[in-house]
PDB file of C-alpha atoms and ligand atoms in Angstrom:
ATOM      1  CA  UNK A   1     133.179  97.686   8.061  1.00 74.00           C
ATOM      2  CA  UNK A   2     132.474  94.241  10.018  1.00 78.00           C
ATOM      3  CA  UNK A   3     131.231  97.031  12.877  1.00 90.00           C
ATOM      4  CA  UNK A   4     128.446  98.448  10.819  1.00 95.00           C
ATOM      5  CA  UNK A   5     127.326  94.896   9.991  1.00 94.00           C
ATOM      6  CA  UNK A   6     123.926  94.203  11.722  1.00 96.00           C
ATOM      7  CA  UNK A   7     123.559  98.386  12.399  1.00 98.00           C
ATOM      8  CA  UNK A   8     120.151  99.815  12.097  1.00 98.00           C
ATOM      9  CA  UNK A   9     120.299 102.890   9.865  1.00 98.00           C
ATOM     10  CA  UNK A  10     118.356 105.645   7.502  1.00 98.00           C
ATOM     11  CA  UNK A  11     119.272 107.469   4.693  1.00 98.00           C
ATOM     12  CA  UNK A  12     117.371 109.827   3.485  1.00 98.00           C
ATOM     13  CA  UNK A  13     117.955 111.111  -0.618  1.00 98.00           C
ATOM     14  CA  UNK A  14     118.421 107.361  -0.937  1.00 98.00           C
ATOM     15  CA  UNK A  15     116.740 107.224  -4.470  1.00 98.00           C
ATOM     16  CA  UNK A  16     119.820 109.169  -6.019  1.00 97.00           C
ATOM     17  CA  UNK A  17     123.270 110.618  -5.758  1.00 97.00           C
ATOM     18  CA  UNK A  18     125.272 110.202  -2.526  1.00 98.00           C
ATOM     19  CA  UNK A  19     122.250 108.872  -0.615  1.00 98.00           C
ATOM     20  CA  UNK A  20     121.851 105.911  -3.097  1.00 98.00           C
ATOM     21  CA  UNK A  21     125.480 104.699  -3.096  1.00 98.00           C
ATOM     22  CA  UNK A  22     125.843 105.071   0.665  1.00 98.00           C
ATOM     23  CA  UNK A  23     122.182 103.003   0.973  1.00 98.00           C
ATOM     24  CA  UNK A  24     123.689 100.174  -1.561  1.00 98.00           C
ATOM     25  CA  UNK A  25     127.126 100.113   0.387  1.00 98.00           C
ATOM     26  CA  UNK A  26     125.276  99.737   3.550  1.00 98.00           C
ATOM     27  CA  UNK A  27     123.358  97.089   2.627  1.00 98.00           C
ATOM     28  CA  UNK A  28     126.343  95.195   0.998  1.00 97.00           C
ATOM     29  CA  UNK A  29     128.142  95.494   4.738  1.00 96.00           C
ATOM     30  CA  UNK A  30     125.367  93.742   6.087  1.00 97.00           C
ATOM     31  CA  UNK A  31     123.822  96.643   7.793  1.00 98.00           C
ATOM     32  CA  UNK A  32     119.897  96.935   7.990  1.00 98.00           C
ATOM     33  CA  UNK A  33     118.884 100.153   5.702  1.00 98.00           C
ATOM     34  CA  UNK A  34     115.780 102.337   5.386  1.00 98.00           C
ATOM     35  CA  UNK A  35     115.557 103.593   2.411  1.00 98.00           C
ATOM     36  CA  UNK A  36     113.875 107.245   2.175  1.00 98.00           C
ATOM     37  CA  UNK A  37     112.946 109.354  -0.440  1.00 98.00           C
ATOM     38  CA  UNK A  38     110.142 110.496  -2.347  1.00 96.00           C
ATOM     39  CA  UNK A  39     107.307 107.667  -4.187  1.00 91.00           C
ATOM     40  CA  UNK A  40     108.860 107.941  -7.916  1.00 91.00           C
ATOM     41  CA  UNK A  41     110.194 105.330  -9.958  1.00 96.00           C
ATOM     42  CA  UNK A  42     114.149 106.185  -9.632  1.00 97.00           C
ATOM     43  CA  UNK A  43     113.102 105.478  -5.735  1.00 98.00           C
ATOM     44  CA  UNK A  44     111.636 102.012  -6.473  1.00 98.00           C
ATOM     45  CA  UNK A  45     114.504 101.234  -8.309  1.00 98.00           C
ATOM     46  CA  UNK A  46     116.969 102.296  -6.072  1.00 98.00           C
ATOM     47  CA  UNK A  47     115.081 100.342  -3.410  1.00 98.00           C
ATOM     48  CA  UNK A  48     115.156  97.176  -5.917  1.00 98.00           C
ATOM     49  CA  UNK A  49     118.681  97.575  -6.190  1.00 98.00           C
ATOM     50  CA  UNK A  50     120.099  97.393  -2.533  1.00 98.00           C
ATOM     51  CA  UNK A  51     117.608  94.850  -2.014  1.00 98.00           C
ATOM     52  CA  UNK A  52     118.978  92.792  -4.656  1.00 98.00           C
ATOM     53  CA  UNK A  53     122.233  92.832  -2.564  1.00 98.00           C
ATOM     54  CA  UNK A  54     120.616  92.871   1.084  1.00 97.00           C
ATOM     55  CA  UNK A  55     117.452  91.162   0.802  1.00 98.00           C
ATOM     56  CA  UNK A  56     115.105  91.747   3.733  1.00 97.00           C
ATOM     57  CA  UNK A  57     117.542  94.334   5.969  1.00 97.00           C
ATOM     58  CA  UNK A  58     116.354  96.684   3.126  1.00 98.00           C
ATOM     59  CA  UNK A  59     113.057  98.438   3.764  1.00 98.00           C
ATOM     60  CA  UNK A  60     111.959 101.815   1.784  1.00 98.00           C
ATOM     61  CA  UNK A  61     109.687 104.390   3.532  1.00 98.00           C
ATOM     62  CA  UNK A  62     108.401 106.371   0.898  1.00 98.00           C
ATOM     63  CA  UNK A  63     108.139 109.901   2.339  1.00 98.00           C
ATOM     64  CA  UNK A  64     107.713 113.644   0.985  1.00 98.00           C
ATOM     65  CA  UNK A  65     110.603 115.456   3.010  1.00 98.00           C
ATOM     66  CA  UNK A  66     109.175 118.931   2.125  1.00 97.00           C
ATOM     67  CA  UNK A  67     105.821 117.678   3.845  1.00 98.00           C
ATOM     68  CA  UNK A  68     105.812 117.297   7.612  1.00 98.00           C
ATOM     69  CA  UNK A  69     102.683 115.022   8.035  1.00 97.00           C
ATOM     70  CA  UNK A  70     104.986 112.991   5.362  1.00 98.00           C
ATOM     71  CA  UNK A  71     107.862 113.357   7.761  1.00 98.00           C
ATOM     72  CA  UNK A  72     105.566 112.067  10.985  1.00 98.00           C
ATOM     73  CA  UNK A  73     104.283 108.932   8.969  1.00 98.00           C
ATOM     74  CA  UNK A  74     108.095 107.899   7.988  1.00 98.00           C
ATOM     75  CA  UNK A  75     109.292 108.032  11.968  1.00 98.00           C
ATOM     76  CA  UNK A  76     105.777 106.018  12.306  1.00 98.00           C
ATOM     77  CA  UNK A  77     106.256 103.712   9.847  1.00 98.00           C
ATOM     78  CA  UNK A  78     109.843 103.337  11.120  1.00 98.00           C
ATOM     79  CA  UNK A  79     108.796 103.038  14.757  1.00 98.00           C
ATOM     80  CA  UNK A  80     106.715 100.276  14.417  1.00 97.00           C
ATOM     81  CA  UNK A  81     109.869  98.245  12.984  1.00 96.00           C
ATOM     82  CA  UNK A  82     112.460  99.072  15.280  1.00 97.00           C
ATOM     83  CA  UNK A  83     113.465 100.357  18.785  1.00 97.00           C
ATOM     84  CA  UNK A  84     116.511 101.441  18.215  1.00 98.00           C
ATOM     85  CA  UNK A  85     118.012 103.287  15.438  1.00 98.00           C
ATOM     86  CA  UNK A  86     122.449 103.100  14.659  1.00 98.00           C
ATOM     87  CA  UNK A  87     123.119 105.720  11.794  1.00 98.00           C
ATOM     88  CA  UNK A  88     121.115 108.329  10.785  1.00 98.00           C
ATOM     89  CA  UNK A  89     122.093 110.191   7.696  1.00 98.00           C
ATOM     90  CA  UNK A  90     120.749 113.449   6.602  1.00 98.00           C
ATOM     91  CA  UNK A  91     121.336 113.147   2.620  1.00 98.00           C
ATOM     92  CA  UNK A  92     118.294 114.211   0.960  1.00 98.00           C
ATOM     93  CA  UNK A  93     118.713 117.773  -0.636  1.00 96.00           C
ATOM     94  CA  UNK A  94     116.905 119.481  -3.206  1.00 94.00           C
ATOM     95  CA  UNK A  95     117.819 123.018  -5.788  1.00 91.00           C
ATOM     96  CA  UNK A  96     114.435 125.011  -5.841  1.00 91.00           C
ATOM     97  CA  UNK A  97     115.624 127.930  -7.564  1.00 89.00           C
ATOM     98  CA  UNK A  98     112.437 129.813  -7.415  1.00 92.00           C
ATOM     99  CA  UNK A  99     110.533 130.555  -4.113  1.00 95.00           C
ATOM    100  CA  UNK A 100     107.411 127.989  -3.425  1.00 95.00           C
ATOM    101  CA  UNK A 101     105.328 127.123  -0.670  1.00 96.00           C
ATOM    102  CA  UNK A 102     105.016 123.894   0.495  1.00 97.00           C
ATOM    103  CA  UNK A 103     100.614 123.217   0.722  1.00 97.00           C
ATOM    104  CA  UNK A 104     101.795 123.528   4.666  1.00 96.00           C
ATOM    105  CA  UNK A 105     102.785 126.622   4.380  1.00 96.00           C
ATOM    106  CA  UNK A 106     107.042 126.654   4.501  1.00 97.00           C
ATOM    107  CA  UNK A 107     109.281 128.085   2.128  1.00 97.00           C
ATOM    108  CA  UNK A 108     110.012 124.886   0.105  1.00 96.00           C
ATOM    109  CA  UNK A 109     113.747 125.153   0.124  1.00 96.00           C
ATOM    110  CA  UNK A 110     114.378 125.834   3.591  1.00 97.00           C
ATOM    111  CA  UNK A 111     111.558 122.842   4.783  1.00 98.00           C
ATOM    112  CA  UNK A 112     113.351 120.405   2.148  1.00 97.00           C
ATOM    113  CA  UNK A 113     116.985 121.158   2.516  1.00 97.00           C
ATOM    114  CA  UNK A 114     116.578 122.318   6.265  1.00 98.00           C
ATOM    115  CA  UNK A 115     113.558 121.465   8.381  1.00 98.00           C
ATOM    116  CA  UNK A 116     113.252 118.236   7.291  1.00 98.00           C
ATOM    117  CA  UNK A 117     116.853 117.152   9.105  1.00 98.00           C
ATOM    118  CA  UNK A 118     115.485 119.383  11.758  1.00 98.00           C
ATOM    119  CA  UNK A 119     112.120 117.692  12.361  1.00 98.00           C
ATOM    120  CA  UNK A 120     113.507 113.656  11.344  1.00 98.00           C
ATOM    121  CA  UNK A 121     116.705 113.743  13.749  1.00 98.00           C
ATOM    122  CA  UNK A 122     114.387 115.650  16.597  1.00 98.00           C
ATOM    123  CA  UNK A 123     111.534 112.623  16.248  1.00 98.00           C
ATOM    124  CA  UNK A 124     113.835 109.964  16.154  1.00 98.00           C
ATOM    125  CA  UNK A 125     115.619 111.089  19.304  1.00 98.00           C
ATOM    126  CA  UNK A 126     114.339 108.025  21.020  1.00 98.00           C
ATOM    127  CA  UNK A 127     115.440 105.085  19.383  1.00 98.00           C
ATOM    128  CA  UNK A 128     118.468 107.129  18.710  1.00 98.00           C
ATOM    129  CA  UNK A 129     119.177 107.255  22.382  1.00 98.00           C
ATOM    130  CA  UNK A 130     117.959 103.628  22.676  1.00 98.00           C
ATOM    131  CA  UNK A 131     120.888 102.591  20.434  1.00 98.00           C
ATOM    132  CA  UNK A 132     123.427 104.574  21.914  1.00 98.00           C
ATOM    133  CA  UNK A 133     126.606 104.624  20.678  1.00 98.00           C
ATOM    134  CA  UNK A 134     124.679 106.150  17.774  1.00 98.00           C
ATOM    135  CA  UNK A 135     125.129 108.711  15.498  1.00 98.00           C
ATOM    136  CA  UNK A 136     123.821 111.761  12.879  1.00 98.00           C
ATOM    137  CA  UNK A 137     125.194 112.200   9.988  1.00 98.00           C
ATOM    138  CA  UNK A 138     123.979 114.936   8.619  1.00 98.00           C
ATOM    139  CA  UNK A 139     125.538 116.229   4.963  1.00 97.00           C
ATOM    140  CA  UNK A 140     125.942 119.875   4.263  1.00 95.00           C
ATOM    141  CA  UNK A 141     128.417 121.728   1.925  1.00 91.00           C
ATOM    142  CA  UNK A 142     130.430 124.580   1.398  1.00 88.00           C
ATOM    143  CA  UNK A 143     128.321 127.170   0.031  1.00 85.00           C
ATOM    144  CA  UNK A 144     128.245 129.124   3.648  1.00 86.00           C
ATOM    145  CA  UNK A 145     132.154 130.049   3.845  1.00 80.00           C
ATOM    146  CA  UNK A 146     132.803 133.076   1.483  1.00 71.00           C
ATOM    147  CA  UNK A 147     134.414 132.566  -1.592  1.00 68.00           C
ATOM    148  CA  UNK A 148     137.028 134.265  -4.201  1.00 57.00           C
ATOM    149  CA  UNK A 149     134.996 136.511  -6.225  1.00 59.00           C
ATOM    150  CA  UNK A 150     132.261 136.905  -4.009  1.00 56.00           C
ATOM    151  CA  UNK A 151     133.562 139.639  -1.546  1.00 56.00           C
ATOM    152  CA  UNK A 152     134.048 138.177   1.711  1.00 54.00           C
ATOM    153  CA  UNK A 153     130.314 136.768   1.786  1.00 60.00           C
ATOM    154  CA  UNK A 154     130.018 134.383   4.281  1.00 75.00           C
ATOM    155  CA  UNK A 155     126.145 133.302   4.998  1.00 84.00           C
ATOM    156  CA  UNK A 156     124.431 134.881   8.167  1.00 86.00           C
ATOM    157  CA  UNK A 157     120.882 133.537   9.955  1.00 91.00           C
ATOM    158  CA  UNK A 158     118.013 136.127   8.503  1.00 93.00           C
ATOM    159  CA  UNK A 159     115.892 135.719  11.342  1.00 94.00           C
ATOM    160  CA  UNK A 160     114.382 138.645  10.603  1.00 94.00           C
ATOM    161  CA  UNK A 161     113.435 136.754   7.410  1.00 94.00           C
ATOM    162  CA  UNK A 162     114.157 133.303   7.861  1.00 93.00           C
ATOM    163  CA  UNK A 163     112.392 131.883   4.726  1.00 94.00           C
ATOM    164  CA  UNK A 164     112.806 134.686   2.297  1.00 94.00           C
ATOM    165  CA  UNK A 165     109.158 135.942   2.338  1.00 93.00           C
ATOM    166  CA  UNK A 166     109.890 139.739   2.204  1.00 93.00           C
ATOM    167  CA  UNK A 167     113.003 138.963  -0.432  1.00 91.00           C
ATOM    168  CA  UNK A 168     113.806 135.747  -2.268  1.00 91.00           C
ATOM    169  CA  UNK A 169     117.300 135.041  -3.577  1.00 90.00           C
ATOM    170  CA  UNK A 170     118.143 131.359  -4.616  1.00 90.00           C
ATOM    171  CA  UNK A 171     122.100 132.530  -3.644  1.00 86.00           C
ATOM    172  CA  UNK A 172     121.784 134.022   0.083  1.00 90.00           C
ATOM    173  CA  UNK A 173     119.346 130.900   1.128  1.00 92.00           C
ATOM    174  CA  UNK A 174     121.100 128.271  -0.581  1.00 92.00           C
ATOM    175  CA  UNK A 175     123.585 129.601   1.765  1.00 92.00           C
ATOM    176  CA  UNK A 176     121.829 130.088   4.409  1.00 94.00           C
ATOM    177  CA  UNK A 177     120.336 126.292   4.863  1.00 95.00           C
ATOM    178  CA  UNK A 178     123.880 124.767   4.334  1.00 95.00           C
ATOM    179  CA  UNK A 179     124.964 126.776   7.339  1.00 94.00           C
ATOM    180  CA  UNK A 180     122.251 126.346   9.199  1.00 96.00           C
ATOM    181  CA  UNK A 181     123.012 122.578   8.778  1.00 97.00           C
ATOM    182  CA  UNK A 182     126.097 123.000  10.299  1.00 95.00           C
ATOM    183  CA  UNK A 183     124.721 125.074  12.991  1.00 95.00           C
ATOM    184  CA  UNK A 184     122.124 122.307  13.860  1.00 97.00           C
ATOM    185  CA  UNK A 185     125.011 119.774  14.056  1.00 97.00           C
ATOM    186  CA  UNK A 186     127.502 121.786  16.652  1.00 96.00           C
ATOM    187  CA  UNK A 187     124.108 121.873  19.091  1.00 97.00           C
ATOM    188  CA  UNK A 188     123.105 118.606  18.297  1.00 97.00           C
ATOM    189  CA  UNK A 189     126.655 117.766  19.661  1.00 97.00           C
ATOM    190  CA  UNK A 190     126.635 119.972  22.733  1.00 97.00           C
ATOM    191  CA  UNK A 191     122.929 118.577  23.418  1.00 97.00           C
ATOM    192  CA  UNK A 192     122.708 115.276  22.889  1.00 98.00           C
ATOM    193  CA  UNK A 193     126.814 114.085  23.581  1.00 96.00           C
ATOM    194  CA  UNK A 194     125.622 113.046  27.220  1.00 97.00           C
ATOM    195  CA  UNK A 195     123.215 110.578  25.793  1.00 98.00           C
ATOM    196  CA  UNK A 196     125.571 109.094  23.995  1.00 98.00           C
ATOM    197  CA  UNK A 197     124.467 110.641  20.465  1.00 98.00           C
ATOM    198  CA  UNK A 198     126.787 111.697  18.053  1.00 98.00           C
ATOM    199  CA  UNK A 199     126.444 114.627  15.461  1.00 98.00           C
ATOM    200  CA  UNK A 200     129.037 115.249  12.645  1.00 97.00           C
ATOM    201  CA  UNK A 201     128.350 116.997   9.551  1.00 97.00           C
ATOM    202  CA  UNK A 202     130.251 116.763   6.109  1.00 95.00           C
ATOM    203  CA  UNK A 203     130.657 118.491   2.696  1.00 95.00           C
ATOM    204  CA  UNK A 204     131.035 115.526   0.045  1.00 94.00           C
ATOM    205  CA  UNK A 205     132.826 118.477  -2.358  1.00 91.00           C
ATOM    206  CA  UNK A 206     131.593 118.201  -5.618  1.00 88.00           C
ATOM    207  CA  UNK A 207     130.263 115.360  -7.023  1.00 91.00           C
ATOM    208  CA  UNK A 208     128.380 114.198  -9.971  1.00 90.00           C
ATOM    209  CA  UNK A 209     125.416 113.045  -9.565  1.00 92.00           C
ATOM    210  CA  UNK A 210     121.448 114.598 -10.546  1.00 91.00           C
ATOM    211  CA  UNK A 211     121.173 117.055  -7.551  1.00 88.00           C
ATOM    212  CA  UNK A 212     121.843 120.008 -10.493  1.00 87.00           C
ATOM    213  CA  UNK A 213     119.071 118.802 -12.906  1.00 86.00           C
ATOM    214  CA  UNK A 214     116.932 121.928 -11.931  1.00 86.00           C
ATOM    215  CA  UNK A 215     119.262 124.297 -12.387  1.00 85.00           C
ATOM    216  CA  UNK A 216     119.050 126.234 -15.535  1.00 86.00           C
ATOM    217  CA  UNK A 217     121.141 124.386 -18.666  1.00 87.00           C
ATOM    218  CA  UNK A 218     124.067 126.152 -18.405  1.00 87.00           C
ATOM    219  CA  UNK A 219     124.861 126.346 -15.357  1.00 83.00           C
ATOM    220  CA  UNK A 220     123.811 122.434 -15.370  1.00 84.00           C
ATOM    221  CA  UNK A 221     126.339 121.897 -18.034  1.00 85.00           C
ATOM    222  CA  UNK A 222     129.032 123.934 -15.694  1.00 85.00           C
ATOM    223  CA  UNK A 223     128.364 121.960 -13.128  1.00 82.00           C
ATOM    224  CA  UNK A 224     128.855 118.582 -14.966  1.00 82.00           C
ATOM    225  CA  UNK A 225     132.399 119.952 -16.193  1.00 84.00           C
TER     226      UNK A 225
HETATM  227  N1  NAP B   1     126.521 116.698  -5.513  1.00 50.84           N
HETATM  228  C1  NAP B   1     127.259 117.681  -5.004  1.00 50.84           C
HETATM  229  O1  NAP B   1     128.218 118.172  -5.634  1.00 50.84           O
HETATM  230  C2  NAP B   1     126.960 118.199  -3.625  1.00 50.84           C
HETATM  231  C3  NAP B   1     127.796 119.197  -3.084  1.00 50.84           C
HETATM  232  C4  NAP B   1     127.535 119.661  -1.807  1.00 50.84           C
HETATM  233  C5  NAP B   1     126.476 119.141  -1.080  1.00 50.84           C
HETATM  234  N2  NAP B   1     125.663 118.198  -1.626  1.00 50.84           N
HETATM  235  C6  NAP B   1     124.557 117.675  -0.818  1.00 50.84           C
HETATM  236  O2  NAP B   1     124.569 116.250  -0.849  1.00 50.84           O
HETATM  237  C7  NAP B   1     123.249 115.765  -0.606  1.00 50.84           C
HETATM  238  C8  NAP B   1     122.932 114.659  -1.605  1.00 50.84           C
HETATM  239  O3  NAP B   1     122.788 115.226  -2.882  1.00 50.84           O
HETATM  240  P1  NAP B   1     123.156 114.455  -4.225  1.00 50.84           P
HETATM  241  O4  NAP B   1     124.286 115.197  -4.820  1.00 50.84           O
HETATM  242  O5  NAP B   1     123.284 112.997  -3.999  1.00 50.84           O
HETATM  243  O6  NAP B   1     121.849 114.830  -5.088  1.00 50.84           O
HETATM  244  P2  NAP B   1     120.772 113.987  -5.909  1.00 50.84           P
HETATM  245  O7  NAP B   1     121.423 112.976  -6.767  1.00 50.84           O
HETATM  246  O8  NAP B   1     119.907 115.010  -6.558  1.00 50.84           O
HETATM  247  O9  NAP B   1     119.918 113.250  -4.757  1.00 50.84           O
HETATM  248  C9  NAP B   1     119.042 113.988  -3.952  1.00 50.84           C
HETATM  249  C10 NAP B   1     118.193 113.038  -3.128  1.00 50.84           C
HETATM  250  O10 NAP B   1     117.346 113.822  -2.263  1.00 50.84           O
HETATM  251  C11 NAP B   1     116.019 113.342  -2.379  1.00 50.84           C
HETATM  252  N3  NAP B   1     115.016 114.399  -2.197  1.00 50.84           N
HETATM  253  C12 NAP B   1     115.004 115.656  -2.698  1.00 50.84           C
HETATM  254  N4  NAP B   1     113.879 116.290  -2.363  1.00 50.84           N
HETATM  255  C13 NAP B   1     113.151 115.407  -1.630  1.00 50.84           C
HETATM  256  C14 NAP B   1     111.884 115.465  -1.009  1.00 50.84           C
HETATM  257  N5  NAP B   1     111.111 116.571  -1.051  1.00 50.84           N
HETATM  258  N6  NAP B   1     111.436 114.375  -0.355  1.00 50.84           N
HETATM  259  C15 NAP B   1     112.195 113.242  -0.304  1.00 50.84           C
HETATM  260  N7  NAP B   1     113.414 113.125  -0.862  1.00 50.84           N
HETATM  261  C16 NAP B   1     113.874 114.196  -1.520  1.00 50.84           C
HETATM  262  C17 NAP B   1     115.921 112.809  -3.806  1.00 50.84           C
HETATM  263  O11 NAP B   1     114.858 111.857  -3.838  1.00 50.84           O
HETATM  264  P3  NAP B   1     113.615 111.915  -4.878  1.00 50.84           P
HETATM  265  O12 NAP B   1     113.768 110.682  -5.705  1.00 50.84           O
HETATM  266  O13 NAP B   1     112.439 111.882  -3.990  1.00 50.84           O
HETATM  267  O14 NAP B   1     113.738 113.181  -5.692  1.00 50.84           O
HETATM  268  C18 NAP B   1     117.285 112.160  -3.961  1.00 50.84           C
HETATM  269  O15 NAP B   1     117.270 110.861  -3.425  1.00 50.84           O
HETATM  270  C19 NAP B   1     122.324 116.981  -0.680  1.00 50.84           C
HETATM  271  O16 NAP B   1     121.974 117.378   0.638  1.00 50.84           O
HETATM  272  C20 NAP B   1     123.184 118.053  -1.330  1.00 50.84           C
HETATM  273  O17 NAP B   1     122.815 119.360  -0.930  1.00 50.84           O
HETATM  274  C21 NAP B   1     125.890 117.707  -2.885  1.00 50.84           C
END
């Protein structure tokens, strides 16, 4: 823990869940944490929180992660305060069970759950590298590896239909963005090891926190059991 004291991370999904305990944790160690999720109250709070327990080393970016001119203001913003950059972690996910566009023309579930971690780890190369031994931290899942009851269904790449344009289903690209997670992290490893930049990946199994509230009541409820 002592190590991390002083280290200059983001977490993004830092308003909720997994990304909010890890941001308050953080901040208790001593580390210096930027806060990233979207402009709503839980956010503020959240923010108000860890700063309560780390002061100034607390900073929040507010930042629309399914927008990528929100994305480019966050790296920005954060670019402006620092050089370098310790820990990144990849938390922020979101259930769209229904297919949407984004205004910028992405399928909103692959952009948010996906892209994003694409885009924010590929723009902050630099003060990644700058801070090297660094690392990305990038959390996933499960839902990719076949299952009992499902057949032996593990999730594949579409690229002949990468966001589900010609045929939406919530189940194959859920999958598909948790593997492609993992994907990203294996060449993020091969790419960037030299530099001194290191890419793991983790499913935190499951745990109860809000990132269900838009799925339908009862498979909510079966979810909170
Ligand atoms: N909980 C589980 O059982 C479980 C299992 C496997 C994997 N995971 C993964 O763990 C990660 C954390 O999820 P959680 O369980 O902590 O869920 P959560 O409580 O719902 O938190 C999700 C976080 O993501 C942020 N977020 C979502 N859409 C965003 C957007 N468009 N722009 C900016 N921020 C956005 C939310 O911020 P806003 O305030 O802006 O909404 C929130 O801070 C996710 O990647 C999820 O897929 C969770």
């Amino acid at each position: 823990m002592e190590e991390l004291k002083d280290k200059i991370c983001i977490v993004t999904g830092s308003s909720s869940g997994i990304g909010k305990a890890v941001a308050k944790s953080l901040a208790k160690i001593g580390a210096r944490v930027t806060m990233v999720s979207r402009d709503k109250p839980r956010g503020r709070i959240a923010y108000e929180e860890a700063r309560q327990i780390g002061g100034d080393n607390v900073k929040w970016i507010p930042t629309d992660l399914s927008l990528r001119s929100s994305i480019e203001n966050m790296v920005n913003t954060f670019q402006s305060q620092h050089e370098r950059l310790d820990i990144l972690l990849n938390c922020a996910g979101e259930n769209i069970m229904k297919k949407e566009m984004t205004p910028e023309g992405f399928d909103r579930l692959f952009f948010t759950n996906y892209l994003s971690h694409f885009l924010i780890t590929n723009l902050l190369f630099e003060p990644l590298k700058n801070a090297a031994p660094s690392k990305v931290i990038t959390i996933s899942g499960s839902s990719h590896k076949a299952k009992r009851g499902e057949g032996n269904f593990d999730a594949v790449m579409d690229f002949d239909d990468l966001q589900g344009n010609q045929h939406y289903s919530y189940a194959k690209y859920a999958k598909q963005y948790v593997l492609a997670k993992v994907l990203l992290t294996y060449e993020l490893s091969r790419r960037w090891e030299s530099y001194g930049i290191a890419s793991t990946t983790l499913c935190p199994g499951l745990t109860r926190t809000n990132h269900t509230d838009t799925m339908p009541l009862p498979l909510n409820f079966l979810f909170y059991l």
